[in-house]
Short mmCIF file of C-alpha atoms in Angstrom, two decimals:
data_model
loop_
_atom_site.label_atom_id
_atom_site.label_comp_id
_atom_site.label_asym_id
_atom_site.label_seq_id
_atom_site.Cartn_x
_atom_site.Cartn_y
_atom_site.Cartn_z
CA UNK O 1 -7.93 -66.33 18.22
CA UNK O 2 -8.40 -62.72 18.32
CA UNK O 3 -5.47 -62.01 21.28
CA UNK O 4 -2.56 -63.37 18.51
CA UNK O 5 -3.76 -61.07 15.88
CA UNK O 6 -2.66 -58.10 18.01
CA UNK O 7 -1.10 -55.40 16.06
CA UNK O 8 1.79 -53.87 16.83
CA UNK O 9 4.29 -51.46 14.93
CA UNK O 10 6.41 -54.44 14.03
CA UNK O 11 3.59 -56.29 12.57
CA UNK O 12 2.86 -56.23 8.41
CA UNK O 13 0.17 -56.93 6.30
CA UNK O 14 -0.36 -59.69 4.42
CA UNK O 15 -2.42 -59.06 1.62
CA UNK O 16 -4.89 -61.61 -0.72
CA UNK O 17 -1.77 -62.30 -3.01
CA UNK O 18 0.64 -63.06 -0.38
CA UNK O 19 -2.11 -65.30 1.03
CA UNK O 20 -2.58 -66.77 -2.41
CA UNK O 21 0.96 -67.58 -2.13
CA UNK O 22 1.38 -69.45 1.18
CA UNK O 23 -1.46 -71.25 -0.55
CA UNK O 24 -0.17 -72.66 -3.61
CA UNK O 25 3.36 -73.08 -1.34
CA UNK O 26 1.15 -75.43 1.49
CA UNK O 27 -0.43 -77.15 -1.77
CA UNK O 28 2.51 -77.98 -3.39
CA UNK O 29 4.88 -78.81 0.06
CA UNK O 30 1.92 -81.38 0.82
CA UNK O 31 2.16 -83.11 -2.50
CA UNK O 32 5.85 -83.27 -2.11
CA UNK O 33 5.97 -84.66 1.65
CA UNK O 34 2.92 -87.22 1.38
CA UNK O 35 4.51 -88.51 -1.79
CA UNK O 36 7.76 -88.86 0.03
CA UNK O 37 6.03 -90.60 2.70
CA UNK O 38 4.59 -93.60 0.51
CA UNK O 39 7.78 -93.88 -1.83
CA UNK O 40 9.90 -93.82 1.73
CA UNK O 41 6.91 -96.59 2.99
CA UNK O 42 7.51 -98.71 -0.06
CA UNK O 43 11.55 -98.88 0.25
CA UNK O 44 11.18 -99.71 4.02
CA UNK O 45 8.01 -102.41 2.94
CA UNK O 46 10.69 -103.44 0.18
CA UNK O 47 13.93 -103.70 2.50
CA UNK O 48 11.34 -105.45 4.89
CA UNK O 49 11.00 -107.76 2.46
CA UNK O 50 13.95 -108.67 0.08
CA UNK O 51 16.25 -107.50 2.69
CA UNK O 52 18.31 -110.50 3.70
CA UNK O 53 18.47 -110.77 -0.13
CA UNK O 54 19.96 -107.53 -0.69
CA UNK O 55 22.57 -108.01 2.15
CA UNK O 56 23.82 -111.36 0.62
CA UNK O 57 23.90 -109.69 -2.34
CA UNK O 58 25.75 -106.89 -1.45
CA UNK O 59 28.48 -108.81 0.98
CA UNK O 60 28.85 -110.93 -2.29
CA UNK O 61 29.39 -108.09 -4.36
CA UNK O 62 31.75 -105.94 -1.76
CA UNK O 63 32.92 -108.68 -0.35
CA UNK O 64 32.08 -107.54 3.53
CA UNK O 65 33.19 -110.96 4.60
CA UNK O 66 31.58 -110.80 8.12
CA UNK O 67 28.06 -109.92 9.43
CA UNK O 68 28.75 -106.85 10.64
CA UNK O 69 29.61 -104.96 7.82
CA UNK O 70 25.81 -105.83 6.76
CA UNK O 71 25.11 -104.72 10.29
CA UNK O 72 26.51 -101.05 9.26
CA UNK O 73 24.79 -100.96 5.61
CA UNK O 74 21.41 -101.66 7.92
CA UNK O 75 22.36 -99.08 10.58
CA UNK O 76 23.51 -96.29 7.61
CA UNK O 77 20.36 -96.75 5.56
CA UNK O 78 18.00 -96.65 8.92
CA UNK O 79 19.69 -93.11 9.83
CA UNK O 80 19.01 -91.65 6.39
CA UNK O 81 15.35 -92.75 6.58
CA UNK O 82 14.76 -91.20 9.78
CA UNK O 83 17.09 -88.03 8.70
CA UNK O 84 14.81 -87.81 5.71
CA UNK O 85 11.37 -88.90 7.52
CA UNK O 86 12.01 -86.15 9.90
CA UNK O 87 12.51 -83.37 7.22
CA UNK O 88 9.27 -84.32 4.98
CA UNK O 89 7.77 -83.90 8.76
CA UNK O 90 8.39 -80.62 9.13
CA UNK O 91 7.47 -79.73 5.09
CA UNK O 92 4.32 -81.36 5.90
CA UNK O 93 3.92 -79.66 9.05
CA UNK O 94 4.49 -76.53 7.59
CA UNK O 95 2.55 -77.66 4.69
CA UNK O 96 -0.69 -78.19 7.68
CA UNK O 97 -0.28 -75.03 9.60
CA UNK O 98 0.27 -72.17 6.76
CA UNK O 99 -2.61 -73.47 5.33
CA UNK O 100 -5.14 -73.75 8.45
CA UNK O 101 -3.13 -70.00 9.44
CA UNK O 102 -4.51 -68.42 6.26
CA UNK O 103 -7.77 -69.98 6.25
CA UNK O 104 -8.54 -69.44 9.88
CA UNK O 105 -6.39 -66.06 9.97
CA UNK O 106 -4.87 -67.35 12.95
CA UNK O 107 -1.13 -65.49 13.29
CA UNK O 108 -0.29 -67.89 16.07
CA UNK O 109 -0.67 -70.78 13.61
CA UNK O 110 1.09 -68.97 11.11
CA UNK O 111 4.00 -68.55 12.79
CA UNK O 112 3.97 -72.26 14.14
CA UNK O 113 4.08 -72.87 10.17
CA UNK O 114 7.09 -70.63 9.64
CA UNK O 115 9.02 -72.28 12.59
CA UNK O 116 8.02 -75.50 11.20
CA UNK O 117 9.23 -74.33 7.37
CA UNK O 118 12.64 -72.97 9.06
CA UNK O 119 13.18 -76.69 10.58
CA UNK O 120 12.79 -77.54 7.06
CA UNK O 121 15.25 -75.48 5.65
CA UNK O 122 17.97 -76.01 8.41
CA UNK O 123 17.41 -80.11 7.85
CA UNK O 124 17.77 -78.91 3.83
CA UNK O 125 20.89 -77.49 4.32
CA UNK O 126 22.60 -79.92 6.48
CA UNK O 127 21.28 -83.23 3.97
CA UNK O 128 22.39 -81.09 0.71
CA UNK O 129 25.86 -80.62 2.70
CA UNK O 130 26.15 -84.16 3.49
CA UNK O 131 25.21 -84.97 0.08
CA UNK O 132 27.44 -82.57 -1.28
CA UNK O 133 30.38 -83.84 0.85
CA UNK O 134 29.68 -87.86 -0.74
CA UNK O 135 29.40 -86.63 -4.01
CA UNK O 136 33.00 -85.02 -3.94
CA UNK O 137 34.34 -87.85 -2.35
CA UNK O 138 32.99 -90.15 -5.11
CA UNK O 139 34.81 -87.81 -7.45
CA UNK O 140 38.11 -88.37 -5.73
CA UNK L 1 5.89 -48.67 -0.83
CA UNK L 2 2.76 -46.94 0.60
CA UNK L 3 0.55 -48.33 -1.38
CA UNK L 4 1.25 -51.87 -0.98
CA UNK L 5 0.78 -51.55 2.60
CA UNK L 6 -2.99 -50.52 2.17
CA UNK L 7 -5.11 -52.35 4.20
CA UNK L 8 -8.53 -54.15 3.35
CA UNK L 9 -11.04 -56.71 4.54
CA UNK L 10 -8.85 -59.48 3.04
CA UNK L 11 -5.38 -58.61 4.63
CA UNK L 12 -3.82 -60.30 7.69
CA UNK L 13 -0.94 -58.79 10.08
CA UNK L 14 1.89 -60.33 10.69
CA UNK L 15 3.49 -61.04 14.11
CA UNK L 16 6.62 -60.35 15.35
CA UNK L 17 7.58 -63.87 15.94
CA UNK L 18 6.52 -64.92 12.15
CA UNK L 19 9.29 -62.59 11.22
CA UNK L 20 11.82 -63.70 13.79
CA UNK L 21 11.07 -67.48 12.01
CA UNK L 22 10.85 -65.73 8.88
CA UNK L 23 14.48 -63.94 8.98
CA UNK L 24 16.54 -67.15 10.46
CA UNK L 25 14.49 -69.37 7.36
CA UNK L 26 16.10 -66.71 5.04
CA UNK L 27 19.25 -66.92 6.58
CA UNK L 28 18.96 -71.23 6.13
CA UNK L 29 17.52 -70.21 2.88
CA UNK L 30 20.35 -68.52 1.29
CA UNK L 31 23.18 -70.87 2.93
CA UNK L 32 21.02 -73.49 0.92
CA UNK L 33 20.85 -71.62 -2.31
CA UNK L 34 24.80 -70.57 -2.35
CA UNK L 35 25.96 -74.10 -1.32
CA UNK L 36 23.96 -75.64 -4.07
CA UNK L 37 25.56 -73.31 -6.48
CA UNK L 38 28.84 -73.59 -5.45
CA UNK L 39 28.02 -77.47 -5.65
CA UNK L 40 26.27 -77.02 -9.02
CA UNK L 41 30.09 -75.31 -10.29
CA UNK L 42 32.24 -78.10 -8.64
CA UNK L 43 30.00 -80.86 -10.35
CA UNK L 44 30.64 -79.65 -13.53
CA UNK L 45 33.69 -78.34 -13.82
CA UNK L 46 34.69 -81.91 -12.14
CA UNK L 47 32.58 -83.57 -15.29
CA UNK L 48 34.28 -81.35 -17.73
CA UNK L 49 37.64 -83.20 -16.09
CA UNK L 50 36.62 -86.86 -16.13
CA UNK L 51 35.45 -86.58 -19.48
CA UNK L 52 38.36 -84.94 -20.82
CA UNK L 53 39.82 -87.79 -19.17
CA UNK L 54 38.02 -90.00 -20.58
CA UNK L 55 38.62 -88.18 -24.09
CA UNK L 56 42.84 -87.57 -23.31
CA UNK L 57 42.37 -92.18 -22.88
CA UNK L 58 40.52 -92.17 -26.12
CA UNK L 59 43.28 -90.49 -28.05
CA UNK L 60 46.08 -92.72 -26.39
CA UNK L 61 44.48 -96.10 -27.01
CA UNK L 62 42.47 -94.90 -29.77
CA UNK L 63 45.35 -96.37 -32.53
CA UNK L 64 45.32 -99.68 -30.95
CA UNK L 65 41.68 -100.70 -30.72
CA UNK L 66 38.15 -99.48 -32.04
CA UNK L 67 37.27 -98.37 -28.11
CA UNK L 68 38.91 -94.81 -28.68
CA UNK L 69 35.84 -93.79 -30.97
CA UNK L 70 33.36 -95.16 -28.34
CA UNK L 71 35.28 -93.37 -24.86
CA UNK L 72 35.14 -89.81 -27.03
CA UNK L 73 31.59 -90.34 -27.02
CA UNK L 74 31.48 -91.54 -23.69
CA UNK L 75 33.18 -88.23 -22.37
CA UNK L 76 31.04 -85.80 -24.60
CA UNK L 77 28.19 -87.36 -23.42
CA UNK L 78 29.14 -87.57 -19.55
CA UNK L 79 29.92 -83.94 -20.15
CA UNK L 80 26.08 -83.07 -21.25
CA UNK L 81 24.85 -85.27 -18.60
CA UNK L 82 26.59 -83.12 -15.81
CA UNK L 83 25.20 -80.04 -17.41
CA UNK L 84 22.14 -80.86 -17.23
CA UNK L 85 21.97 -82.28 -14.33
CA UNK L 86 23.50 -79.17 -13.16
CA UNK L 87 21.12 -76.70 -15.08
CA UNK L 88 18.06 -79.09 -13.32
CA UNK L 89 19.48 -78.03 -9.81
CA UNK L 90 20.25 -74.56 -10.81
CA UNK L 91 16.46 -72.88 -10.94
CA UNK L 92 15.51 -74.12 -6.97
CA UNK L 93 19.00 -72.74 -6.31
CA UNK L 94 17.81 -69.79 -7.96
CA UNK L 95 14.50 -69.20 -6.82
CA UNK L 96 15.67 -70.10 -2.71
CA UNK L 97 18.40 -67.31 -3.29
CA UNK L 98 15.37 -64.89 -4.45
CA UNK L 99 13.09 -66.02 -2.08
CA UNK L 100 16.32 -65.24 0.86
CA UNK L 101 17.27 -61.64 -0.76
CA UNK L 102 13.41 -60.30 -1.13
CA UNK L 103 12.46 -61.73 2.47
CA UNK L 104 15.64 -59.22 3.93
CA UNK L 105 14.64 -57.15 2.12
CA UNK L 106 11.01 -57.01 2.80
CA UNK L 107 11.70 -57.34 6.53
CA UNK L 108 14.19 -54.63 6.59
CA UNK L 109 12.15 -52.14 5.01
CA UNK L 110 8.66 -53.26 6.34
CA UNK L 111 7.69 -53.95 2.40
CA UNK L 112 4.50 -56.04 1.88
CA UNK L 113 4.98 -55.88 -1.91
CA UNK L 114 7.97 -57.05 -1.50
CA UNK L 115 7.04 -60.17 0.96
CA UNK L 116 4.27 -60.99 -1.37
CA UNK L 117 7.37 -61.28 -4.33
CA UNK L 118 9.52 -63.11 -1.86
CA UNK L 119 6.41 -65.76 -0.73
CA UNK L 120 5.79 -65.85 -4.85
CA UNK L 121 9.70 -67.18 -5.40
CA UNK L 122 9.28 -69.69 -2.42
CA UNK L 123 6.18 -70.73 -4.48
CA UNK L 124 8.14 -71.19 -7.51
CA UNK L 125 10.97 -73.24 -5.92
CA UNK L 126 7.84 -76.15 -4.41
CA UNK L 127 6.46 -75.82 -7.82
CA UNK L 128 9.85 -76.93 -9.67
CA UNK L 129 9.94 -79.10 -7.01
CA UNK L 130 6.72 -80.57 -7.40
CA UNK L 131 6.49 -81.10 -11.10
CA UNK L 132 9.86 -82.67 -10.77
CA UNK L 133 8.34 -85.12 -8.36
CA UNK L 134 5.48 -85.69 -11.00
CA UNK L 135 7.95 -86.25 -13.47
CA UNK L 136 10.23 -88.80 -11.23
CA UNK L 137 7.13 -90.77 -10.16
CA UNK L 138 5.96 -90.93 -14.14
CA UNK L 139 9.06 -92.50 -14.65
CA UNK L 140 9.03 -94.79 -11.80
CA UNK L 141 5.71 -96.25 -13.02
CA UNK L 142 6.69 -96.10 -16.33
CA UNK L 143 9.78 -98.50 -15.48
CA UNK L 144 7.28 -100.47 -13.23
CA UNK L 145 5.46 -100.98 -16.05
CA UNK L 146 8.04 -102.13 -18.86
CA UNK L 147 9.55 -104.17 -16.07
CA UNK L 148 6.10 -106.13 -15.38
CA UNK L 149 5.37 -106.84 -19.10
CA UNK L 150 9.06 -107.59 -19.81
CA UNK L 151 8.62 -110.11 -17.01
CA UNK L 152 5.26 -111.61 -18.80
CA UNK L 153 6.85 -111.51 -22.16
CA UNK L 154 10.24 -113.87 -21.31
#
């Protein structure tokens, strides 16, 4: 542990309140993934479930008329699970590794956490866009 | 600036590739923020239209049946709606943008006060976040709930 916490004239301090910080952030970012992980387990428990329901329901509604419309609404919603499994990942990876940085004042750790929280953000940006981009379409 | 750089028993450095992480998440960071607030502008200004849509079909069948009354409200309320849902998105917005700015900012000019203020407005935006996910699951149980007994009850 001691070799990453080399200092060099790059490197800054991080004092108690900055450490407070990263923290309350890995507290809060670990509430926020785990309960995205059991409300993302119940739809996929649900969809297991009621599924062929839903579909009949749906081609009834939209009138799909063949099976592979259905097919597509299956294929769509299992993209935007994984899309949004793999960016609660990376909050809750980030969420594990600032915390056990600070604690163990382990910079190597740290930074994992940071990389991790930047793979958040990046995933943020390009979901928000998507979203952004249905949202205006549903306006025109 | 000195003085928040003082060191103590407490402090921890910070290496050179947690800042390299740290500069491209403020980068991400501040695409994020400006891109929700750009969003947060189109959504209601495109609110404001629908409901004065809404309103402008109001006035024009509002002589012929008791609907145009009804649609008014309809578009005054769908205007409040998109405000607040707007004002809702607006403080993470907010907060990310801070977060972004100070982070340059502390990076650029070696500031720990200043990294300790940006880390505090990251804080702030997982806090919103969080109580808003406190708030959404209340709800969800709460409509889990009603649902169950309305199910007993009929």
């Amino acid at each position: 542990m001691e070799q990453n916490q080399d200092q060099s004239l790059f490197d800054m301090n991080m004092d108690s309140t900055t450490q407070s910080h990263l923290l309350s952030i890995s507290k809060w970012t670990k509430f926020i993934s785990i309960t995205g992980f059991v409300v993302g387990g119940l739809f996929i428990i649900l969809l297991a479930a009621l599924g062929s329901e839903i579909i009949s329901k749906f081609s009834a509604i939209f009138s799909f008329g063949d099976a592979n419309m259905a097919g597509a609404l299956i294929a769509i919603v299992l993209v935007v699970l994984l899309v949004m499994g793999c960016w609660l990942f990376f909050l809750f990876r980030a969420s594990t590794l600032l915390k056990k940085g600070v604690q163990s004042r382990d910079t190597a750790q740290l930074a994992e956490g940071f990389k991790a929280m930047r793979i958040y953000f990046i995933f943020s940006f390009i979901i928000s866009l998507l979203s952004m981009l249905s949202t205006l379409q549903s306006f025109a | 600036m000195e003085q928040g750089q003082s060191s103590s028993l407490f402090e921890m450095n910070f290496s050179q590739e947690s800042r390299s992480h740290l500069a491209e998440t403020a980068s991400w960071a501040r695409f994020l923020a400006i891109c929700g607030i750009i969003f947060i502008g189109l959504l209601i200004v495109g609110g404001i239209l629908i409901s004065l849509a809404f309103t402008r079909t109001a006035s024009r069948y509002g002589s012929y049946n008791n609907f145009g009354a009804e649609t008014a409200g309809l578009g005054a309320g769908m205007i409040v709606m998109y405000i607040l849902m707007g004002l809702l998105y607006f403080f993470p917005c907010l907060f990310t943008l801070q977060f972004a700015n100070k982070m340059k900012d502390a990076l650029a000019s070696n500031d720990s006060l200043m990294l300790s203020e940006s880390f505090r407005s990251l804080k702030k935006t997982f806090r919103y976040m969080g109580v808003l996910t406190i708030i959404g699951l209340a709800f969800f149980v709460l409509a889990l709930v009603t649902g169950g007994l309305s199910a007993l009850m009929f």
